[in-house]
Amino acid sequence: MKRTYQPNKARRAKKHGFLSRSATRKGKKTLARRRLKGRHKLSVSDEK
């Protein structure tokens, strides 16, 4: 049986990256919430 999570860096960055978060109103809210919480990584784009 094929598993649900098939990792793909490009798709991950496109859906959850910083630019796609910044592009929408809700995405901006997400980033703001993570800043308030003090998250070191705001989005998957911040991964090394």
Coordinates of N, CA, C and O in Angstrom, one line a residue:
M1 N 0.8 -1.2 0.0 CA 0.0 0.0 0.0 C 0.9 1.2 0.0 O 1.8 1.3 0.8
K2 N 0.5 2.2 -0.9 CA 1.3 3.4 -0.9 C 0.9 4.3 0.2 O -0.3 4.5 0.5
R3 N 1.8 4.9 0.8 CA 1.6 5.8 2.0 C 1.1 7.2 1.6 O 1.4 7.6 0.4
T4 N 0.5 7.9 2.4 CA -0.1 9.2 2.1 C 1.0 10.3 1.9 O 0.9 11.2 1.0
Y5 N 2.1 10.3 2.7 CA 3.1 11.3 2.6 C 4.2 10.9 1.7 O 5.0 10.0 2.0
Q6 N 4.3 11.5 0.5 CA 5.4 11.3 -0.4 C 6.2 12.6 -0.6 O 5.8 13.5 -1.3
P7 N 7.2 12.7 0.3 CA 7.9 14.0 0.3 C 8.4 14.5 -1.0 O 8.8 13.8 -1.9
N8 N 8.2 15.8 -1.2 CA 8.7 16.5 -2.4 C 9.0 18.0 -2.0 O 8.1 18.7 -1.7
K9 N 10.2 18.3 -2.1 CA 10.7 19.7 -1.6 C 10.0 20.8 -2.4 O 9.6 21.8 -1.8
A10 N 9.9 20.7 -3.7 CA 9.3 21.8 -4.5 C 7.8 22.0 -4.1 O 7.4 23.1 -3.9
R11 N 7.1 20.9 -4.1 CA 5.6 21.0 -3.7 C 5.5 21.6 -2.3 O 4.6 22.4 -2.1
R12 N 6.3 21.1 -1.4 CA 6.2 21.6 0.0 C 6.5 23.1 0.1 O 5.7 23.8 0.7
A13 N 7.5 23.6 -0.7 CA 7.8 25.0 -0.6 C 6.7 25.8 -1.3 O 6.4 26.9 -0.8
K14 N 6.1 25.3 -2.4 CA 5.1 26.0 -3.1 C 3.8 26.2 -2.2 O 3.2 27.2 -2.2
K15 N 3.4 25.1 -1.5 CA 2.2 25.2 -0.7 C 2.4 25.9 0.7 O 1.5 26.6 1.1
H16 N 3.6 25.6 1.3 CA 3.8 26.1 2.7 C 4.9 27.1 2.8 O 5.3 27.4 4.0
G17 N 5.5 27.5 1.7 CA 6.6 28.4 1.7 C 6.3 29.9 2.2 O 5.1 30.2 2.3
F18 N 7.3 30.6 2.5 CA 7.1 32.0 3.0 C 6.3 32.9 2.0 O 5.4 33.6 2.4
L19 N 6.7 32.8 0.7 CA 6.0 33.6 -0.3 C 4.5 33.3 -0.4 O 3.7 34.2 -0.5
S20 N 4.2 32.0 -0.4 CA 2.8 31.6 -0.5 C 2.0 32.0 0.8 O 0.8 32.3 0.7
R21 N 2.7 32.0 1.9 CA 2.0 32.5 3.2 C 1.8 34.0 3.1 O 0.7 34.4 3.5
S22 N 2.8 34.7 2.6 CA 2.7 36.2 2.6 C 1.6 36.6 1.5 O 1.2 37.8 1.6
A23 N 1.3 35.8 0.6 CA 0.4 36.1 -0.5 C -1.0 36.3 -0.1 O -1.8 37.1 -0.7
T24 N -1.5 35.6 0.9 CA -2.9 35.7 1.3 C -3.1 36.3 2.7 O -2.1 36.4 3.5
R25 N -4.3 36.8 2.9 CA -4.6 37.4 4.2 C -4.4 36.4 5.4 O -3.8 36.7 6.4
K26 N -4.9 35.2 5.2 CA -4.8 34.2 6.2 C -3.4 33.7 6.4 O -3.0 33.4 7.6
G27 N -2.6 33.7 5.3 CA -1.2 33.3 5.4 C -0.5 34.3 6.3 O 0.4 34.0 7.1
K28 N -0.8 35.6 6.1 CA -0.1 36.7 6.8 C -0.4 36.5 8.3 O 0.4 36.8 9.2
K29 N -1.7 36.2 8.6 CA -2.1 36.0 10.0 C -1.4 34.8 10.6 O -0.9 34.9 11.7
T30 N -1.2 33.8 9.8 CA -0.4 32.6 10.3 C 1.0 33.0 10.6 O 1.5 32.7 11.7
L31 N 1.7 33.8 9.8 CA 3.0 34.3 10.0 C 3.1 35.1 11.3 O 4.0 35.0 12.1
A32 N 2.1 36.0 11.4 CA 2.0 36.9 12.6 C 1.9 36.1 13.9 O 2.5 36.4 14.9
R33 N 1.0 35.1 13.8 CA 0.8 34.2 15.0 C 2.1 33.5 15.4 O 2.4 33.4 16.6
R34 N 2.8 33.0 14.4 CA 4.1 32.3 14.6 C 5.1 33.3 15.2 O 6.0 32.9 16.0
R35 N 5.1 34.5 14.7 CA 6.0 35.5 15.2 C 5.7 35.8 16.7 O 6.6 35.9 17.5
L36 N 4.4 36.0 17.0 CA 4.0 36.2 18.4 C 4.4 35.1 19.3 O 4.9 35.3 20.4
K37 N 4.3 33.9 18.8 CA 4.6 32.7 19.6 C 6.1 32.6 19.8 O 6.6 31.9 20.7
G38 N 6.9 33.2 18.9 CA 8.3 33.2 19.0 C 8.9 32.0 18.3 O 10.0 31.5 18.6
R39 N 8.2 31.5 17.2 CA 8.8 30.4 16.5 C 10.1 30.8 15.8 O 10.2 31.9 15.2
H40 N 11.0 29.9 15.8 CA 12.3 30.1 15.1 C 12.1 30.0 13.6 O 12.7 30.8 12.8
K41 N 11.3 29.0 13.2 CA 10.9 28.8 11.8 C 9.5 29.4 11.6 O 8.6 28.9 12.2
L42 N 9.4 30.3 10.7 CA 8.0 30.9 10.4 C 7.3 30.0 9.3 O 6.1 29.9 9.3
S43 N 8.1 29.5 8.4 CA 7.5 28.6 7.3 C 8.6 27.6 6.9 O 9.7 27.6 7.4
V44 N 8.2 26.7 6.0 CA 9.1 25.7 5.6 C 10.3 26.2 4.8 O 11.3 25.6 4.7
S45 N 10.2 27.5 4.4 CA 11.3 28.1 3.6 C 12.4 28.4 4.6 O 13.6 28.6 4.1
D46 N 12.2 28.5 5.9 CA 13.2 28.8 6.8 C 14.1 27.6 7.2 O 15.0 27.7 8.0
E47 N 13.7 26.4 6.6 CA 14.5 25.2 6.9 C 15.8 25.3 6.1 O 15.9 25.8 5.0
K48 N 16.9 24.7 6.7 CA 18.2 24.7 6.1 C 18.3 23.8 4.9 O 17.7 22.8 4.9

